[in-house]
Coordinates of C-alpha atoms and ligand atoms in Angstrom, one line a residue:
M1 CA 161.2 116.0 209.3
P2 CA 163.7 118.5 210.8
K3 CA 166.7 119.3 208.6
P4 CA 169.9 117.4 209.4
L5 CA 171.9 118.9 212.2
L6 CA 174.8 120.4 210.2
E7 CA 172.3 122.1 207.9
Q8 CA 170.5 123.6 210.9
L9 CA 173.8 124.7 212.5
K10 CA 174.7 126.5 209.3
E11 CA 171.5 128.5 209.5
G12 CA 171.7 129.4 213.2
V13 CA 171.5 128.2 216.7
V14 CA 170.1 124.7 217.5
L15 CA 168.5 124.3 221.0
G16 CA 169.5 121.1 222.8
D17 CA 167.6 119.6 225.8
G18 CA 168.3 119.5 229.6
G19 CA 169.5 117.0 232.0
Y20 CA 167.7 113.7 232.5
I21 CA 169.6 111.4 235.0
V22 CA 169.8 113.8 237.9
E23 CA 166.2 114.9 237.5
L24 CA 165.1 111.3 237.4
E25 CA 167.0 110.8 240.6
Q26 CA 165.1 113.7 242.1
R27 CA 161.9 112.1 240.9
G28 CA 162.9 108.9 242.6
Y29 CA 163.6 106.6 239.6
V30 CA 167.4 106.6 239.6
V31 CA 169.8 105.6 242.4
A32 CA 172.0 108.5 243.4
G33 CA 175.7 107.4 243.4
A34 CA 175.3 105.0 240.5
F35 CA 173.3 107.3 238.3
T36 CA 172.9 104.6 235.7
P37 CA 170.0 104.5 233.1
E38 CA 168.3 101.1 233.9
V39 CA 165.3 103.3 234.6
V40 CA 164.7 103.1 230.8
V41 CA 163.5 99.5 231.2
T42 CA 162.3 99.6 234.8
H43 CA 160.2 102.8 234.5
P44 CA 160.0 103.6 230.8
N45 CA 157.2 106.1 231.3
A46 CA 159.3 108.2 233.6
V47 CA 161.8 108.6 230.8
R48 CA 159.2 109.1 228.1
S49 CA 157.6 111.9 230.1
M50 CA 161.0 113.7 230.3
Y51 CA 161.5 113.4 226.6
E52 CA 158.0 114.8 226.1
E53 CA 158.8 117.6 228.6
M54 CA 161.9 118.6 226.7
R55 CA 160.3 118.5 223.3
H56 CA 157.3 120.4 224.5
A57 CA 159.7 123.1 226.0
G58 CA 161.2 123.6 222.6
A59 CA 164.2 121.3 222.5
E60 CA 165.2 120.7 218.9
V61 CA 167.3 117.6 219.7
L62 CA 166.4 114.9 222.2
Q63 CA 169.5 113.2 223.6
V64 CA 169.0 109.5 224.2
M65 CA 168.8 108.8 227.9
A66 CA 171.8 106.5 228.0
F67 CA 174.1 108.5 230.3
Y68 CA 176.4 106.1 232.1
G69 CA 174.9 103.4 229.9
S70 CA 178.1 101.5 229.3
R71 CA 178.4 97.8 230.3
E72 CA 180.8 98.2 233.2
K73 CA 178.9 101.1 234.7
L74 CA 175.6 99.2 234.4
A75 CA 177.3 96.3 236.1
T76 CA 177.6 98.4 239.2
V77 CA 173.8 98.0 239.7
G78 CA 173.7 94.4 238.4
A79 CA 172.3 95.4 235.0
A80 CA 175.2 94.6 232.7
D81 CA 173.2 92.0 230.9
Q82 CA 170.6 94.7 230.1
T83 CA 173.1 97.1 228.4
F84 CA 171.9 96.5 224.9
A85 CA 168.3 96.6 225.8
V86 CA 168.7 99.8 227.9
N87 CA 170.4 101.6 225.0
Q88 CA 168.1 100.3 222.4
Q89 CA 164.9 101.1 224.3
A90 CA 166.1 104.6 225.2
T91 CA 166.7 105.3 221.6
R92 CA 163.4 103.9 220.4
M93 CA 161.5 106.0 222.9
A94 CA 163.4 109.2 222.0
R95 CA 162.6 108.5 218.4
E96 CA 158.9 108.0 219.1
V97 CA 158.6 111.2 221.1
A98 CA 160.8 113.3 218.7
S99 CA 158.5 112.1 215.9
D100 CA 158.9 114.7 213.1
R101 CA 159.6 117.6 215.5
A102 CA 163.1 117.0 216.8
L103 CA 166.3 115.2 216.0
V104 CA 167.5 112.3 218.1
A105 CA 171.1 112.3 219.4
G106 CA 172.7 109.1 220.5
D107 CA 174.5 109.4 223.8
L108 CA 177.9 108.1 224.9
S109 CA 179.6 109.3 228.1
T110 CA 182.6 108.7 230.2
T111 CA 183.0 105.1 231.3
W112 CA 185.3 105.5 234.3
K113 CA 187.3 102.7 232.8
W114 CA 189.7 104.8 230.7
A115 CA 193.3 104.8 231.7
P116 CA 195.9 106.7 229.8
D117 CA 198.6 104.6 228.2
S118 CA 196.8 101.4 228.8
P119 CA 196.1 99.2 225.8
S120 CA 193.8 96.9 227.7
A121 CA 191.7 99.9 229.0
R122 CA 191.5 101.2 225.4
T123 CA 190.2 97.9 224.2
L124 CA 187.7 97.6 227.0
V125 CA 186.4 101.2 226.5
A126 CA 186.3 100.9 222.7
G127 CA 184.2 97.7 223.0
M128 CA 181.8 99.4 225.4
F129 CA 181.3 102.4 223.0
D130 CA 180.8 100.0 220.1
E131 CA 178.1 98.1 221.9
Q132 CA 176.2 101.4 222.7
I133 CA 176.6 102.7 219.2
E134 CA 175.2 99.5 217.8
A135 CA 172.3 99.6 220.2
Q136 CA 171.5 103.2 219.4
E137 CA 171.3 102.6 215.7
G138 CA 169.2 105.0 213.7
V139 CA 170.0 108.2 215.6
D140 CA 170.5 111.5 213.7
L141 CA 173.8 112.3 215.4
F142 CA 175.9 111.1 218.2
I143 CA 176.9 113.1 221.3
G144 CA 179.9 112.0 223.3
E145 CA 179.8 113.9 226.5
T146 CA 181.1 114.5 230.0
F147 CA 184.7 113.4 229.2
F148 CA 187.4 114.3 231.7
H149 CA 190.1 112.7 229.7
F150 CA 191.0 113.9 226.2
G151 CA 192.1 110.3 225.4
E152 CA 188.6 108.9 226.1
A153 CA 186.9 111.6 224.2
R154 CA 189.2 111.0 221.2
L155 CA 188.5 107.3 221.3
C156 CA 184.8 108.0 221.5
L157 CA 185.0 110.1 218.3
E158 CA 187.0 107.3 216.6
R159 CA 184.4 104.7 217.4
I160 CA 181.5 106.9 216.2
R161 CA 183.4 107.5 213.0
A162 CA 184.2 103.8 212.6
K163 CA 180.7 102.6 213.2
S164 CA 178.4 105.3 212.0
T165 CA 178.1 108.0 209.3
V166 CA 176.1 110.6 211.3
P167 CA 177.6 113.8 212.7
A168 CA 179.6 113.6 215.9
M169 CA 179.6 116.1 218.7
I170 CA 182.1 115.8 221.5
T171 CA 181.9 117.8 224.7
L172 CA 184.4 117.9 227.5
S173 CA 183.9 118.5 231.2
F174 CA 186.0 120.5 233.6
R175 CA 186.0 120.5 237.3
A176 CA 188.6 122.5 239.3
S177 CA 190.7 123.7 236.4
N178 CA 190.5 124.4 232.7
V179 CA 192.8 121.5 232.0
L180 CA 191.6 118.0 231.4
D181 CA 192.7 115.0 233.6
D182 CA 195.3 114.0 231.1
G183 CA 196.9 117.4 231.0
L184 CA 195.4 119.0 227.8
S185 CA 194.1 122.5 228.0
A186 CA 190.5 123.1 226.8
A187 CA 191.9 124.9 223.7
E188 CA 194.3 122.2 222.8
A189 CA 191.7 119.4 223.3
A190 CA 189.1 121.2 221.2
K191 CA 191.6 121.8 218.5
R192 CA 192.7 118.2 218.4
L193 CA 189.1 116.9 218.4
R194 CA 188.2 119.3 215.6
D195 CA 191.3 118.2 213.6
A196 CA 190.3 114.6 214.2
G197 CA 186.9 115.2 212.5
A198 CA 184.5 116.1 215.2
D199 CA 181.6 118.2 213.6
V200 CA 180.9 120.0 216.9
V201 CA 183.1 120.4 219.9
G202 CA 182.4 122.0 223.3
V203 CA 181.7 121.8 227.0
N204 CA 179.0 120.1 229.0
C205 CA 178.0 119.5 232.6
M206 CA 179.8 120.1 235.9
R207 CA 180.0 123.9 235.9
D208 CA 177.3 126.5 235.9
P209 CA 177.1 129.0 233.0
E210 CA 179.2 131.6 234.8
R211 CA 182.1 129.2 235.2
I212 CA 181.9 127.7 231.8
Y213 CA 182.3 131.0 229.9
P214 CA 186.1 131.2 230.2
I215 CA 186.5 127.7 228.9
L216 CA 184.1 128.4 226.0
Q217 CA 186.0 131.5 225.1
E218 CA 189.3 129.6 225.2
M219 CA 187.9 127.0 222.8
R220 CA 186.2 129.6 220.6
D221 CA 189.5 131.4 220.2
A222 CA 191.2 128.1 219.3
V223 CA 188.9 126.5 216.8
D224 CA 186.8 127.4 213.8
G225 CA 183.6 125.5 213.2
F226 CA 180.6 124.6 215.3
M227 CA 180.7 124.7 219.1
A228 CA 178.4 123.4 221.8
A229 CA 177.7 124.4 225.4
Q230 CA 175.5 122.5 227.8
P231 CA 176.2 123.7 231.3
A232 CA 174.8 122.4 234.5
A233 CA 171.9 124.4 235.9
F234 CA 173.2 124.3 239.5
R235 CA 174.9 127.3 241.0
T236 CA 178.6 126.8 241.7
T237 CA 181.4 129.1 243.0
W238 CA 184.9 130.0 241.8
E239 CA 186.2 128.2 244.8
T240 CA 184.4 125.0 243.8
P241 CA 183.4 125.5 240.2
W242 CA 181.8 122.1 239.6
F243 CA 178.5 121.0 241.2
T244 CA 179.5 117.5 242.1
G245 CA 182.3 119.0 244.2
S246 CA 179.6 120.7 246.4
P247 CA 178.9 119.1 249.8
A248 CA 175.2 119.4 248.8
F249 CA 175.7 116.9 246.0
P250 CA 173.9 114.7 245.3
D251 CA 170.8 115.0 247.6
K252 CA 170.7 118.6 248.8
M253 CA 170.9 120.5 245.5
D254 CA 167.4 122.0 245.5
P255 CA 168.4 125.5 246.7
L256 CA 171.2 125.6 244.1
V257 CA 169.1 125.2 241.0
L258 CA 169.4 128.2 238.7
T259 CA 166.2 130.1 237.7
R260 CA 164.9 129.8 234.2
Y261 CA 165.9 133.4 233.6
E262 CA 169.5 132.7 234.5
M263 CA 169.6 129.9 231.9
A264 CA 167.9 132.2 229.4
D265 CA 170.7 134.7 230.0
F266 CA 173.2 131.9 229.4
A267 CA 171.5 131.0 226.0
R268 CA 171.7 134.7 225.0
K269 CA 175.3 135.0 226.0
A270 CA 176.4 131.7 224.4
Q271 CA 174.9 132.8 221.2
A272 CA 176.8 136.1 221.3
M273 CA 180.0 134.1 221.9
G274 CA 179.5 132.2 218.7
V275 CA 178.2 128.9 220.2
Q276 CA 175.8 127.2 217.8
Y277 CA 174.5 124.2 219.8
I278 CA 173.0 125.5 223.0
G279 CA 171.5 123.3 225.6
A280 CA 171.9 122.3 229.2
C281 CA 172.8 119.4 231.4
C282 CA 172.2 118.3 235.0
G283 CA 169.6 120.4 236.9
A284 CA 168.0 121.8 233.8
I285 CA 164.4 120.8 233.3
G286 CA 161.6 121.8 231.0
S287 CA 161.2 125.3 232.5
H288 CA 164.8 126.2 231.8
I289 CA 164.7 124.9 228.2
R290 CA 161.4 126.7 227.6
E291 CA 162.9 130.1 228.7
M292 CA 166.0 129.4 226.6
A293 CA 163.7 128.6 223.6
K294 CA 162.0 132.0 224.1
V295 CA 165.1 134.1 224.1
L296 CA 166.4 132.2 221.1
G297 CA 163.1 132.8 219.2
K298 CA 162.2 129.2 219.1
Y299 CA 159.1 129.0 221.4
R300 CA 155.6 129.3 220.2
E301 CA 153.2 130.0 223.0
E302 CA 150.0 128.2 222.4
R303 CA 148.0 129.4 225.4
V304 CA 146.1 132.7 225.3
W305 CA 145.8 134.6 228.5
K306 CA 144.2 138.0 228.8
F307 CA 146.0 139.9 231.5
D308 CA 144.4 143.1 232.7
P309 CA 146.8 144.7 235.1
D310 CA 144.1 147.1 236.4
A311 CA 142.0 144.1 237.5
P312 CA 144.3 141.3 238.6
M313 CA 142.6 137.9 238.8
S314 CA 145.5 135.8 240.3
E315 CA 148.4 136.2 242.6
T316 CA 150.7 136.1 239.6
E317 CA 149.0 139.1 238.2
Y318 CA 149.3 140.9 241.5
N319 CA 153.0 140.0 241.6
W320 CA 153.7 141.1 238.1
E321 CA 151.8 144.3 238.7
R322 CA 153.9 145.0 241.8
R323 CA 157.1 144.4 239.7
G324 CA 155.9 147.0 237.4
A325 CA 155.6 144.6 234.6
R326 CA 152.4 145.3 232.8
A327 CA 153.4 143.0 230.1
P328 CA 156.3 141.0 231.3
G329 CA 158.9 140.5 228.6
A330 CA 158.8 136.9 227.8
A331 CA 155.7 136.0 229.7
P332 CA 153.0 134.0 227.9
I333 CA 150.6 136.8 227.2
A334 CA 148.5 137.5 224.2
V335 CA 145.9 140.2 224.6
Ligands
ZN401 ZN1 175.2 116.8 233.5

């Protein structure tokens, strides 16, 4: 079995996985707009194959495919009564695929029902987190992710702590500014989450690596301890730094997908910045995670391919020869 998360983080970088829900929409199994995870019970094999893809690519943690898996969000597609089953089945499949080769992270995410200073919203959201935590019993850690409000992130951490003993990682999401929707800066939010007992704090989704670095740096300067970064693999701009703000979202994102090498550069840079949990979010599939695994020294190539640049036997070999790459750096070559 893999070592527990905190032990692994003490020894070095842990590689997370990529984004599931947007990719499952691309593959035709998830409804754009709702982006809810009932696919877990309607098309379990589609989810299982993504878990397998991530693990095969080198991910050391499989995140339970329960994004937007809260009762009120599933109700938007008429699947409220399947909430427990969806969360439980997503967890069971992740565990089966992870086997003894990866950790399994429970997943909790923004509910869209949080409202600052509202006791009734707090009760509703806490109840939804509790239901998901119970359904995801047996995970190795919990990740609370894609929170735009500090208050909701803080409540998520509180419920994980109340109902479970495994490590808790909380990651926040930023759109136009480096300030959360309830007014806290990235630095202040990270500090408060850390003080409240989060084992790992950080950033996920919405922004591409380039636009996530300033936030990461702000957090890194503000807190000691483990940090996480799981950016989107869609190219954004400083004008509109978050991908869901692009007019191309959700159904014309294809030309905006970052290359595997851009995500590998991110992994290298995040490591240099002192981030220990490095993964990715929406837009990142197996090819991105594989390249990230390579630069982090976590990928073992099993294929053997004899590449003779003087006698190319494929278009790839011609291309690499033209690029002057007789033995391309991270390419799967064993001569
Ligand atoms: Zn995402």
